[in-house]
Every structure is written in structure tokens, then in C-alpha cells.
Coordinates of C-alpha atoms and ligand atoms in Angstrom, one line a residue:
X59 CA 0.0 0.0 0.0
X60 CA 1.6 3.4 -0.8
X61 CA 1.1 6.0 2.0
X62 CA 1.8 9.6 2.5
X63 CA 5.3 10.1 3.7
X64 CA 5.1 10.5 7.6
X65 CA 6.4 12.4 10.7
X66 CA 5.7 10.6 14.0
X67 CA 6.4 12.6 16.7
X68 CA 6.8 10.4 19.8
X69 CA 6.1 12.4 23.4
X70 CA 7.2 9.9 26.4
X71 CA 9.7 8.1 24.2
X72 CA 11.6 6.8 27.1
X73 CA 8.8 5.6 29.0
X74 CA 7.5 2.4 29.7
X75 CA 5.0 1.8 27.3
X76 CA 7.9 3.3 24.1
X77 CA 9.5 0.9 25.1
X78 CA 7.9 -1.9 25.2
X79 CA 5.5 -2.2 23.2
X80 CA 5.5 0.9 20.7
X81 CA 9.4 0.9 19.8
X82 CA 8.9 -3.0 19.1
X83 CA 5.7 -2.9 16.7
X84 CA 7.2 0.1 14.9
X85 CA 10.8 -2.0 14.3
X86 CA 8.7 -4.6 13.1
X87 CA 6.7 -3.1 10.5
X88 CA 9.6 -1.6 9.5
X89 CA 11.1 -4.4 8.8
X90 CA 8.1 -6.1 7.1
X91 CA 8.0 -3.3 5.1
X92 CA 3.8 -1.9 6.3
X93 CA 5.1 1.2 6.9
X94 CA 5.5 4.6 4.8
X95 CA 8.8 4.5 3.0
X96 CA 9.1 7.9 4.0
X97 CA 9.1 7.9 7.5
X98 CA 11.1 9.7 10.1
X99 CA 10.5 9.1 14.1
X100 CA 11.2 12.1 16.4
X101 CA 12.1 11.2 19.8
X102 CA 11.4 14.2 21.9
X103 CA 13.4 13.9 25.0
X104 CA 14.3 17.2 27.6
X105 CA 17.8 15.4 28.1
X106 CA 20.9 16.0 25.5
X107 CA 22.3 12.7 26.6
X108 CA 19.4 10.5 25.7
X109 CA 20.2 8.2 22.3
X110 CA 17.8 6.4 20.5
X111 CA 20.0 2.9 21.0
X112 CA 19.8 3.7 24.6
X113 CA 16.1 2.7 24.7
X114 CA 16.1 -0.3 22.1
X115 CA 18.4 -2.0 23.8
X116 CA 15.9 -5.3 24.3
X117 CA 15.3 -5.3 20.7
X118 CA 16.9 -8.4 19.1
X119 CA 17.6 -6.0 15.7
X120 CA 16.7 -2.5 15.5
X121 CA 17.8 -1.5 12.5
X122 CA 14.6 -0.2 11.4
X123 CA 14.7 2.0 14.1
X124 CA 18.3 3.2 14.1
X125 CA 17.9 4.7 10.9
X126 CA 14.5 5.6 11.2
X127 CA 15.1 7.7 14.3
X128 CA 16.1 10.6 15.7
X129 CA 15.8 11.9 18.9
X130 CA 14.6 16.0 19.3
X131 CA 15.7 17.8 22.2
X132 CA 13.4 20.2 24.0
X133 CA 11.5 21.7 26.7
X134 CA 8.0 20.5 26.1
X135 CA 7.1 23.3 28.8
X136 CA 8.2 26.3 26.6
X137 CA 6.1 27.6 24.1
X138 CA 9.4 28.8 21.7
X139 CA 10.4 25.5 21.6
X140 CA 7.6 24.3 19.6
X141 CA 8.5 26.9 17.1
X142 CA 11.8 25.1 16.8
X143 CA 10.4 21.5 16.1
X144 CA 7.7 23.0 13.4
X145 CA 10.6 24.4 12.0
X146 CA 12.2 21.1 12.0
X147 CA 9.3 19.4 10.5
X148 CA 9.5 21.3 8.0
X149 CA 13.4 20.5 7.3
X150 CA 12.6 16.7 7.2
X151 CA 9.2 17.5 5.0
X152 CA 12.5 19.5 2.8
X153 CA 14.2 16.1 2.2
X154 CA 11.2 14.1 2.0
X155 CA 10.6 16.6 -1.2
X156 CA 7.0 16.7 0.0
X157 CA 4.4 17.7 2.9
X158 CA 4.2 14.9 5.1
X159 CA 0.9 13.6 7.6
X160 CA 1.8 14.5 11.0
X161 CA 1.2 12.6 14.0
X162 CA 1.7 13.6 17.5
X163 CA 2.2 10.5 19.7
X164 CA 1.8 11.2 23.7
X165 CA 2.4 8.8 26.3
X166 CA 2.6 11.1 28.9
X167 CA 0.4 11.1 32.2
X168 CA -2.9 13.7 31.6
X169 CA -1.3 16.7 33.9
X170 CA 2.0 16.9 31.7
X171 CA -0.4 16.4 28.5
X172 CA -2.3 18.9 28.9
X173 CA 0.2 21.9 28.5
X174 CA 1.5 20.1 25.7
X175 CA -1.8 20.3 23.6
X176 CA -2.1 23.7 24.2
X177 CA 0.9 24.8 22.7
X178 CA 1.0 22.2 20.1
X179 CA -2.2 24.1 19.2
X180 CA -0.4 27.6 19.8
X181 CA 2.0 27.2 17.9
X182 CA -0.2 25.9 15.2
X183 CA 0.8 22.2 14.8
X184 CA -2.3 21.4 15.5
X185 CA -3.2 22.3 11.8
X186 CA -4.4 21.0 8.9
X187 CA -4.6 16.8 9.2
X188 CA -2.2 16.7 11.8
X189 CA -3.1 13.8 14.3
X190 CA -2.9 13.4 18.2
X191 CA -2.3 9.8 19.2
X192 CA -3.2 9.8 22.6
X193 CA -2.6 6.8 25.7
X194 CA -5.1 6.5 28.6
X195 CA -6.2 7.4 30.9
X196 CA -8.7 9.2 29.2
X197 CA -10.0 11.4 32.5
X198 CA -10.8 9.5 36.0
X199 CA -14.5 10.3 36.4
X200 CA -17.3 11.4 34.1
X201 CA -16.6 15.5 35.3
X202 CA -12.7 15.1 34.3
X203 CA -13.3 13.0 30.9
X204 CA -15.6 15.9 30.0
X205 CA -13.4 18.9 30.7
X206 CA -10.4 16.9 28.6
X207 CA -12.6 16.3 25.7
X208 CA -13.3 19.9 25.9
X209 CA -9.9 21.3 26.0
X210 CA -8.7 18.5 23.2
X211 CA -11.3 20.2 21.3
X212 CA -10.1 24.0 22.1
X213 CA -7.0 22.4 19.3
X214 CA -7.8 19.3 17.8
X215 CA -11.4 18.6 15.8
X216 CA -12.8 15.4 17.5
X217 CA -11.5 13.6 13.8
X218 CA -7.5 14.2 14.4
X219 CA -7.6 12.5 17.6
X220 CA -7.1 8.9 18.1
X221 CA -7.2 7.2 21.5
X222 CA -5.6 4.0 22.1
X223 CA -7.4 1.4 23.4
X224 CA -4.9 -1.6 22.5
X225 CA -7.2 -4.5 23.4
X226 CA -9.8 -3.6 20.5
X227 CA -6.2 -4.2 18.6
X228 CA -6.2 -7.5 19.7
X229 CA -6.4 -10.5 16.8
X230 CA -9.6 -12.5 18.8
X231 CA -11.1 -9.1 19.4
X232 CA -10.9 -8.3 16.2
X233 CA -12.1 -11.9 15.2
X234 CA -14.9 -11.7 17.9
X235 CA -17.1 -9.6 15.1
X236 CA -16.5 -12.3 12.2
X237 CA -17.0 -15.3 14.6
X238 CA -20.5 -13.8 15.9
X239 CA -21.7 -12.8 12.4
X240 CA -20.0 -14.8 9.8
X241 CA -21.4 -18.2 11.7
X242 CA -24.7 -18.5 11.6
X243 CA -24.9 -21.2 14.2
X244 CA -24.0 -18.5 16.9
X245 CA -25.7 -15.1 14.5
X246 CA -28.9 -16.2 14.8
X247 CA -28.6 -17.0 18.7
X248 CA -26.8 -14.3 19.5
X249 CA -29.5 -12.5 22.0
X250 CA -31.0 -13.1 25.2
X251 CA -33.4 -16.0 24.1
X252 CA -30.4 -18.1 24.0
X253 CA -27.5 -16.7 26.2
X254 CA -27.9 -17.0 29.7
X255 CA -24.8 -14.4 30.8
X256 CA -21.7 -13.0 29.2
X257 CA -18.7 -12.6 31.5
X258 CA -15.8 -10.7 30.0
X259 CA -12.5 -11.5 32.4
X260 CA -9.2 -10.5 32.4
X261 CA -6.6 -12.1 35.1
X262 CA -3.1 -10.6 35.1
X263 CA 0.0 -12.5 37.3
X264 CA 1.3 -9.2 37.2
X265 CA 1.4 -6.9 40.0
X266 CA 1.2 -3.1 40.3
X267 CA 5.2 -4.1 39.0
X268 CA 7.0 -0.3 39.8
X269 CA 3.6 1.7 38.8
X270 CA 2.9 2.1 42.7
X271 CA 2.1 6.4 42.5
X272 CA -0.2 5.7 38.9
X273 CA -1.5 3.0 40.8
X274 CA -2.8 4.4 43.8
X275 CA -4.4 7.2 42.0
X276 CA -6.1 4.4 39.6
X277 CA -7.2 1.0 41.2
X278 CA -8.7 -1.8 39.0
X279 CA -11.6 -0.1 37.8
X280 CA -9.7 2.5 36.1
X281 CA -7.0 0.5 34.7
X282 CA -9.0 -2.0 33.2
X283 CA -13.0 -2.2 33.3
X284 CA -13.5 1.8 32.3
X285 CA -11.7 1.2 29.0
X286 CA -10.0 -2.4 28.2
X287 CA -13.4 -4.3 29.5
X288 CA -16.3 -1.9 28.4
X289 CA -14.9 -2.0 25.4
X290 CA -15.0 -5.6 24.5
X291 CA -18.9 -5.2 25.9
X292 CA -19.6 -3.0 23.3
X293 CA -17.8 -5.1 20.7
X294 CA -20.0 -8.6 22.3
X295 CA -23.3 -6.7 22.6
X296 CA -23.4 -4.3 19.5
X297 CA -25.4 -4.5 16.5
X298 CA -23.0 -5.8 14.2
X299 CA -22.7 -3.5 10.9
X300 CA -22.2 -4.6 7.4
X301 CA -19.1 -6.3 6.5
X302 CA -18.0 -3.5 3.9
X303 CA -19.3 -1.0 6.7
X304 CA -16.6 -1.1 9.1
X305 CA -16.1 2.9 9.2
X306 CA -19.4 2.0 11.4
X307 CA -17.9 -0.2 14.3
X308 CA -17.4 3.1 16.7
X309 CA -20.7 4.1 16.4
X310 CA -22.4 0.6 16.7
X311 CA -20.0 0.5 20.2
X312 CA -21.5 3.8 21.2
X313 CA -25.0 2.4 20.8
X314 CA -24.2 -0.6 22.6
X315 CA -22.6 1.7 25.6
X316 CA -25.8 4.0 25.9
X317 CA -27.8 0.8 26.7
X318 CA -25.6 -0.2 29.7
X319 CA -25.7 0.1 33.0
X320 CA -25.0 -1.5 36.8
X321 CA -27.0 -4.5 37.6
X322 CA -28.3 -2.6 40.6
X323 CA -28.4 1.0 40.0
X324 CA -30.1 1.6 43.0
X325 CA -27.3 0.4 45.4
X326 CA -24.0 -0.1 43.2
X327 CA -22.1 -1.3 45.9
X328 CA -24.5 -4.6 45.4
X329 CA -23.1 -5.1 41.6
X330 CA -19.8 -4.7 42.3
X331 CA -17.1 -6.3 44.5
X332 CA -13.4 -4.6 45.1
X333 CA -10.1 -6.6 46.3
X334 CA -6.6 -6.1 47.2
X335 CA -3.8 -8.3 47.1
X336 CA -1.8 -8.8 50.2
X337 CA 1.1 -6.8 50.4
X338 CA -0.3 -3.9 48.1
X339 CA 0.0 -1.7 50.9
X340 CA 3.6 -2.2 51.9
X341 CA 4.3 -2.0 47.8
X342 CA 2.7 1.0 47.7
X343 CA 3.9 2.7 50.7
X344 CA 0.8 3.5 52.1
X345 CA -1.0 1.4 55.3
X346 CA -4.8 2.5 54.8
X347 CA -4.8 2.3 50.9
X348 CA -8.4 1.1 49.9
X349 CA -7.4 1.2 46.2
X350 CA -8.8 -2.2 44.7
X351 CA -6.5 -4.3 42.4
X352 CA -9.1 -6.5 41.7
X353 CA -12.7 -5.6 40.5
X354 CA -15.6 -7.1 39.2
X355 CA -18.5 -5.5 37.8
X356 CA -22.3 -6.9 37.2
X357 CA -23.9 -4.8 34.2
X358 CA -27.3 -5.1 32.4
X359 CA -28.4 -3.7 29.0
X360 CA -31.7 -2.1 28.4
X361 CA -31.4 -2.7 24.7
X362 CA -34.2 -5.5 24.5
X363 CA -31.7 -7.6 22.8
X364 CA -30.2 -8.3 26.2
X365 CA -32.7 -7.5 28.6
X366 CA -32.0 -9.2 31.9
X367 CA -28.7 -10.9 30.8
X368 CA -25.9 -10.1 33.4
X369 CA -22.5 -9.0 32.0
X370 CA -19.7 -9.3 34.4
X371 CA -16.8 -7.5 34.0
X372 CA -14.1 -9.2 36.5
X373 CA -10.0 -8.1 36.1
X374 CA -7.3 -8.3 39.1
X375 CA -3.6 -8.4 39.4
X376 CA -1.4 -11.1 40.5
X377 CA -3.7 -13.5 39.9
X378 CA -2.8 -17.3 39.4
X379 CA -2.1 -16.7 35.6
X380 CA -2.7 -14.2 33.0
X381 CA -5.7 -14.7 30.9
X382 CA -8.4 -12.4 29.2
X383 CA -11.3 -13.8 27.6
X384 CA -14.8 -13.7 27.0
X385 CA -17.4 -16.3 28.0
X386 CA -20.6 -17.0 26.8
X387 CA -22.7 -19.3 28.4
X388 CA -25.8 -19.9 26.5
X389 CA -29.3 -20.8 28.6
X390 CA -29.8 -24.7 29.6
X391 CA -31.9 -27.1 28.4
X392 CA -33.8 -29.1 31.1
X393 CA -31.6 -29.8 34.1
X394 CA -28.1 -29.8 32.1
X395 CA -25.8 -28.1 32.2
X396 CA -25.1 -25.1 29.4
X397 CA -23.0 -25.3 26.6
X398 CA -20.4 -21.8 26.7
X399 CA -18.3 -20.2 23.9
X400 CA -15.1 -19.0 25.1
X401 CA -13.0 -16.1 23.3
X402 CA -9.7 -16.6 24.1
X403 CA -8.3 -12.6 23.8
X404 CA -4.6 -12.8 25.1
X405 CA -2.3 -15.3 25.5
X406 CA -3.4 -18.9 23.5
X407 CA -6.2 -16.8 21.1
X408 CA -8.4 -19.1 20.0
X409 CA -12.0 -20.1 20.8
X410 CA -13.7 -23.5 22.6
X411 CA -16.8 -23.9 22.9
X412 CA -18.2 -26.5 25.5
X413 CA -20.7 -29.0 23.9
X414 CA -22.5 -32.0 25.2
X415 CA -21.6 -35.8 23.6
X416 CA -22.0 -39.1 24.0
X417 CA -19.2 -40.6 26.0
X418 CA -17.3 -43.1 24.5
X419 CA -18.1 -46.8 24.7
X420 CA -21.0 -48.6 25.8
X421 CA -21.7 -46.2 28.4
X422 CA -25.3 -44.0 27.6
X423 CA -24.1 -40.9 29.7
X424 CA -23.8 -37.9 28.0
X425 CA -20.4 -35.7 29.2
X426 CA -19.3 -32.1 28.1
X427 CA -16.5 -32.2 25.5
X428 CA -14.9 -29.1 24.1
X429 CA -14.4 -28.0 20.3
X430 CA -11.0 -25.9 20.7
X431 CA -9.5 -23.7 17.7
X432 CA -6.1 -22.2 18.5
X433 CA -3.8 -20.6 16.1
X434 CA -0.8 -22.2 14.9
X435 CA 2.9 -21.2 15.0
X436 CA 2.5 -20.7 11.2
X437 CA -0.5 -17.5 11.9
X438 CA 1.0 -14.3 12.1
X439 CA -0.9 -12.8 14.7
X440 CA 0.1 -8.8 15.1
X441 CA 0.9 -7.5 18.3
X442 CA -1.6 -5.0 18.9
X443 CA 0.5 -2.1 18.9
X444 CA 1.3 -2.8 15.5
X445 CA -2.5 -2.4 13.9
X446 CA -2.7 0.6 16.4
X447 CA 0.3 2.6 14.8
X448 CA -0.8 1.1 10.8
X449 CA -4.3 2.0 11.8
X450 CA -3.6 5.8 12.9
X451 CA -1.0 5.9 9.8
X452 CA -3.8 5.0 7.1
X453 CA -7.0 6.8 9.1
X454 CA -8.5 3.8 9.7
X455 CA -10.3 5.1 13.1
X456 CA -12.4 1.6 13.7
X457 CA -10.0 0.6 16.7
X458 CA -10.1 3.8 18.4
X459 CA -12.0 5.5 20.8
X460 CA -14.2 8.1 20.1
X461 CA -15.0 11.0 22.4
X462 CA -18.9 10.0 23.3
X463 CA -17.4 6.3 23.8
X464 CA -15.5 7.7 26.8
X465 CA -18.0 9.7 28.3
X466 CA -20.9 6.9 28.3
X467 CA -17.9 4.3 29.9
X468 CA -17.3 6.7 32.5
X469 CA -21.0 7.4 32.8
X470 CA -21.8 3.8 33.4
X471 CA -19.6 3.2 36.0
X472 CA -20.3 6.6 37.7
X473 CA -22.5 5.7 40.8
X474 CA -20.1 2.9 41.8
X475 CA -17.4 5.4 41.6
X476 CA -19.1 7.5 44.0
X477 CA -20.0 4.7 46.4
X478 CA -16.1 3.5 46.6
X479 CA -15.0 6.8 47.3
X480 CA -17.4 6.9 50.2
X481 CA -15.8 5.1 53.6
X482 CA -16.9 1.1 53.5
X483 CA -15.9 -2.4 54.4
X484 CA -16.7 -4.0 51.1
X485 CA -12.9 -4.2 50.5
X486 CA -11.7 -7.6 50.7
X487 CA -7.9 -9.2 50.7
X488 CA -6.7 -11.9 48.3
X489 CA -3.3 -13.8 48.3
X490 CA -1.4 -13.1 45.7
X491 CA -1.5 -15.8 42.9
X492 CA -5.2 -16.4 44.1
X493 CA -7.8 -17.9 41.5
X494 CA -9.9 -15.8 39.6
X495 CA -12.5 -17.9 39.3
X496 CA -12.3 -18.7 42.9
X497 CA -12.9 -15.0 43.9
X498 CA -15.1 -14.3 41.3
X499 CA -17.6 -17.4 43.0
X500 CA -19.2 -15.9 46.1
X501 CA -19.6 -12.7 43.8
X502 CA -21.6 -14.3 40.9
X503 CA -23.7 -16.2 43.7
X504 CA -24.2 -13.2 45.5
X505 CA -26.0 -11.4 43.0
X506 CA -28.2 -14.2 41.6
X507 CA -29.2 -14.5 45.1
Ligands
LIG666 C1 -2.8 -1.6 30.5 C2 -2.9 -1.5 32.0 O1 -3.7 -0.7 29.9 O2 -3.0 -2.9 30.1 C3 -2.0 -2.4 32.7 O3 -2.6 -0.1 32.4 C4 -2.2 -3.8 32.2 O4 -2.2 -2.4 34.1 C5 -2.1 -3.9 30.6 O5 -1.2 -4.7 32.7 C6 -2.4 -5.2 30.1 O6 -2.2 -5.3 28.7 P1 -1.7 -6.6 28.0 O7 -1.9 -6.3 26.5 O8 -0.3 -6.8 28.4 O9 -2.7 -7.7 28.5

């Protein structure tokens, strides 16, 4: 595909996520050869001693990069300074020997962005098709997600901005849309009349790892269920659009938000459950931290559709193991048990689905078996930081965010963010390396109680 030659300006380059996961994809399609030929990387660092082979050290062979990249000093605080990198823009759009798509990369926490989209907008950088490539967290409550939007919008029109969400970059997430509609042994059944509940769960072994001050200002909720896990809601419970109609996928998530809401609006702390792992607290630094690491959520959807089906939304760190996926179990038949599709998002992506047969022999008993598709070694399946950056490159905004998607997130989980700010006991403790399933049991019983 040929593509505009392309400036990527990259804010936070020597952070975390840079480095592992958008230095990586960007190496990669380098290599493979997805990206524009024309394509220069601007590493803006305040240091003069930071070099781009400093922070690519864990790649096997950065080539790609190393020629591909430069790093840009300056104060991101000053508003001269922009003047300088517009001018220096327009040195590498000189020897490109053409005007080239802009996109402003920021992984930077929401205080330091802030003054950074304001004078990228001063000093008119903000023009034209340039494009802001933005990392949550996309506000903490429904008041601060409102007064970003706004001020994005003081620079950027809602269309330049693209806000990562990297698990709708994930291949079964992707997939999840083509297995629901493209089989019509789960299409036409693909409603309340034959699904029971949808739980959508994402177990990390991880800790908080060195992220104890984000952390603390976060919690579970936050991290995870606001974007990562409403998100793949949408994706499960949306009115699928045409195949040629992807351009549609945002808005089709949107509906599907609008229709959510807690199981029990009336008293959220009833639909939700909060937990911490033992020895948060000394991680952290902080004795009477009630932040939760795990959560779990019980929604419902008014869209008739769905009426009365529970969707749990359950994530917690270090868990027993690391798996997201999402489970369907459909209604059952007589006293049996149900049968249950499972998406497997990240790691093993695949799909089994949990159907009844006869057991083998002589013996008349009927047994569950499961039907398991996993990708082979031979399937390329792209990292999702790799679709995100091709994505934002070729305007393909299907896998991002839109403004309204954030707000109605936020605005679903809104009462149960007030309740856990309010003093409680509903905070439980969990070992560390403790079973999902295991603390997600009392929950689910709870509530069908
Ligand atoms: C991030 C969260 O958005 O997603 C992290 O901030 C979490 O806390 C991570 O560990 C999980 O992503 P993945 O792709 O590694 O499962």
C-alpha cells in the first residue's frame, strides 16, 4: 500500500510503554516493510544525553529504528520551543521533497499532557490533518473526561484524535465480530433468548510491577474495566454493521454503551465487588490504601436484545495466571448443564466452545467435551500495537475511541465510583497468585441471590 510520507512525533519516548511495546511494533513493521517508505521518528526527549540505541536495547535488531530515528531535544514546557520542532518538520518534509501527515504520539500522564496540547495548538501544529495519538487514561470520572474532551477540542477537531485502546487491537477481538456474524450457528442466537450471561475477564499474574504512584491514584476499575473491559462489551453486545461498513464499528460501540448500566443502579455497591492483594500496601507505601487491584462488575443492558442478561466485567492483578477472555454461556436445556463459547483474547487466542456428547463406549451418559481452535505457529498474529500505529498511519479510526465512547464508559460506572469513594468495608484481601474464578464465586452467587 503506498502511503503519504510520515512524521511521528513520539512524546514519552523513554517511557515504559515506548519501550515496550511501541518501539517494538514500529521496528517490526519496519522491517516487514507496512510502513510509509518515507518515515522519520522524532524522539522528543528534555535530556541532550538521551540516544535512541539507549532505549532499544531489548530489541533483538533495531535496524529499522536506528535509521529511522532521531531523537529531538526540548523543553516540552516552553512555548518557543515548539516553534523550533515546526521548523524542524519542515526541514525533514524538505528532504522528503514533500508535505508529510503529522502525528503527535503522547504517552505522557494527563497533567503533563495537557500543556503540551495547548501549545502544540499555539504554535499551530495542530493544523491542517495533523493527528494526536493519545494513551489513557482518558479522565478518571465522568466530570474530568468531559473537561479533557473539551480542551482537546479547544485544538484538535474530534476527527484528528485517536485514543488507544490496544485490546480492540487484539487479533480475537478483532475476530470476535467475524466469529459472531460470519457463523450463523451463533448469529442467529446471538440475544438473550439463548444466552444466559456474558462474563468478560481478564486475570493478570502481574502486580502493580514499579507503577505504585499511577497505581494508587487508579485502582482496578480505572486501569482496566473503564476502557479495556467496556470496550469488548460493546464489541459482544453491539449490532454488528455490514461487513463493507466497518467505518461503522465506533458508532455501533457507542449504541451498545448508551444501553448499559450497573446490575443494581439503586445500590452499586450490590453489583460490584473490590479486592486487594496482600502486600499492596507495603508495595505502595501506604497502610490504609483502599485502592482495589481486583474488581468485578455486574452490568445489564436495556437494549431488549439483552434484557436481563448479566454481563460481568471481572480483572485483578497477581492473579494465578494471565488470561483475558470472554465467556458466553448460552441458557440450559432441562436440568443440564449449558454449553459456553469462550473467546480466548490474550495469550493462547483461540476459541472452545463446551458441547455435550456421547461418552465413548458402551456407556449412555452424556459428558461435556470441548471443540478448541487455537492458532498455529504458522499465523501471524500482530501484536496490537502494531495495527494501532498502521491504523492511525492509514486513518482507519475503527479501533479507536471516540469522544462520546469515553464519556458513556465513565457514565456507566459513575454511581459505583461514587459509592467506593465513600468510607466502606466491602474491601476484601486476596493472596497473591489467588484464582480468579475462585474470587469471582461468592460474587456471581451473591448477585443471583
Ligand atoms: C494496560 C494497563 O492498559 O494494560 C496495565 O494499564 C495492564 O495495568 C495492561 O497490565 C495489560 O495489557 P496486555 O496487553 O499486556 O494484556
Amino acid at each position: 500500500m503506498k502511503y503519504k510520507p510520515t512524521i511521528l512525533v513520539i512524546v514519552g519516548i523513554t517511557g515504559d510503554l515506548s519501550r515496550r511495546k511501541l518501539l517494538p511494533a514500529i521496528n517490526h513493521l519496519g522491517q516487514a516493510g507496512e510502513v510509509p517508505e518515507q518515515l522519520q521518528i522524532l524522539g522528543v526527549s528534555r535530556s541532550p544525553d538521551i540516544e535512541v540505541k539507549h532505549l532499544i536495547t531489548h530489541i533483538e535488531d533495531p535496524s529499522y529504528l536506528l535509521s529511522h530515528t532521531e531523537m529531538f531535544q526540548m523543553d516540552l514546557t516552553q512555548h518557543a520551543e515548539y516553534a523550533r520542532l515546526a521548523k524542524y518538520i519542515e526541514e525533514i518534509e524538505e528532504r522528503f521533497g514533500a508535505p508529510a501527515q503529522r502525528l503527535f504520539y503522547l504517552s505522557v500522564p494527563p497533567q503533563v499532557s495537557r500543556p503540551i496540547i495547548d501549545l502544540l495548538g499555539a504554535s499551530g501544529l495542530a493544523a491542517g490533518d495533523a493527528k494526536l495519538l493519545l494513551e489513557k487514561p482518558f479522565g478518571t470520572d465522568l466530570a474530568s473526561a468531559t473537561e479533557l474532551i473539551n480542551h482537546i477540542n479547544n485544538h484538535f477537531r474530534p476527527e484528528q484524535v485517536y485514543r488507544i485502546d490496544h485490546f480492540l487491537a487484539k487479533e480475537m477481538a478483532q475476530n470476535l465480530l467475524v466469529v459472531r456474524e460470519e457463523n450463523i450457528l451463533f448469529k442467529r442466537a446471538w440475544n438473550k433468548d439463548f444466552i444466559e450471561r456474558i462474563d468478560i475477564v481478564a486475570s493478570e499474574q502481574l502486580d502493580i510491577e514499579g507503577r505504585a504512584a499511577f497505581y494508587e491514584q487508579t485502582g482496578a476499575l480505572r486501569d482496566f474495566i473503564q476502557n479495556h473491559l467496556l470496550q469488548l462489551a460493546a464489541l459482544t453486545l453491539m449490532d454488528a454493521p455490514d461487513p463493507d461498513e466497518l467505518q461503522m464499528v465506533p458508532e455501533r460501540r457507542l449504541a451498545a454503551l448508551k444501553q448499559l448500566r450497573l446490575a443494581s443502579v439503586d445500590d452499586p455497591l450490590r453489583a460490584a465487588r473490590r479486592g486487594q492483594y496482600e502486600g499492596y500496601r507495603e508495595q505502595v507505601g501506604n497502610p490504609a490504601s483502599a485502592v482495589e487491584t481486583f474488581a468485578a462488575v455486574t452490568l445489564e443492558s436495556d437494549d431488549p436484545r439483552w434484557q436481563g442478561v448479566p454481563i460481568t466485567l471481572a480483572t485483578g492483578k497477581a492473579l494465578k495466571e494471565k488470561r483475558s477472555e470472554i465467556r458466553i454461556t448460552y441458557r440450559p436445556e432441562g436440568d443440564k448443564g449449558s454449553n459456553e463459547l469462550v473467546l480466548r483474547i490474550d495469550p493462547g487466542e483461540g476459541m472452545e466452545l463446551h458441547l455435550w456428547a456421547k461418552r465413548p463406549g458402551y456407556d449412555p451418559r452424556i459428558e461435556q467435551r470441548t471443540l478448541r481452535m487455537e492458532y498455529g505457529q504458522n499465523d501471524h498474529l500482530p501484536p496490537a500495537y502494531e495495527r494501532v500505529i498502521l491504523d492511525a498511519i492509514r486513518s482507519d479510526r475503527s479501533l479507536f475511541v471516540a469522544n462520546d465512547e469515553i464519556l458513556e464508559t465513565w457514565r456507566i460506572l459513575d454511581p459505583l465510583q461514587r459509592a467506593w469513594s465513600m468510607p466502606g468495608d466491602d474491601l476484601f484481601f486476596y493472596k497473591p497468585g489467588s484464582d480468579m474464578n475462585e474470587l469471582l464465586k461468592d460474587f456471581t452467587a451473591a448477585l443471583a441471590g
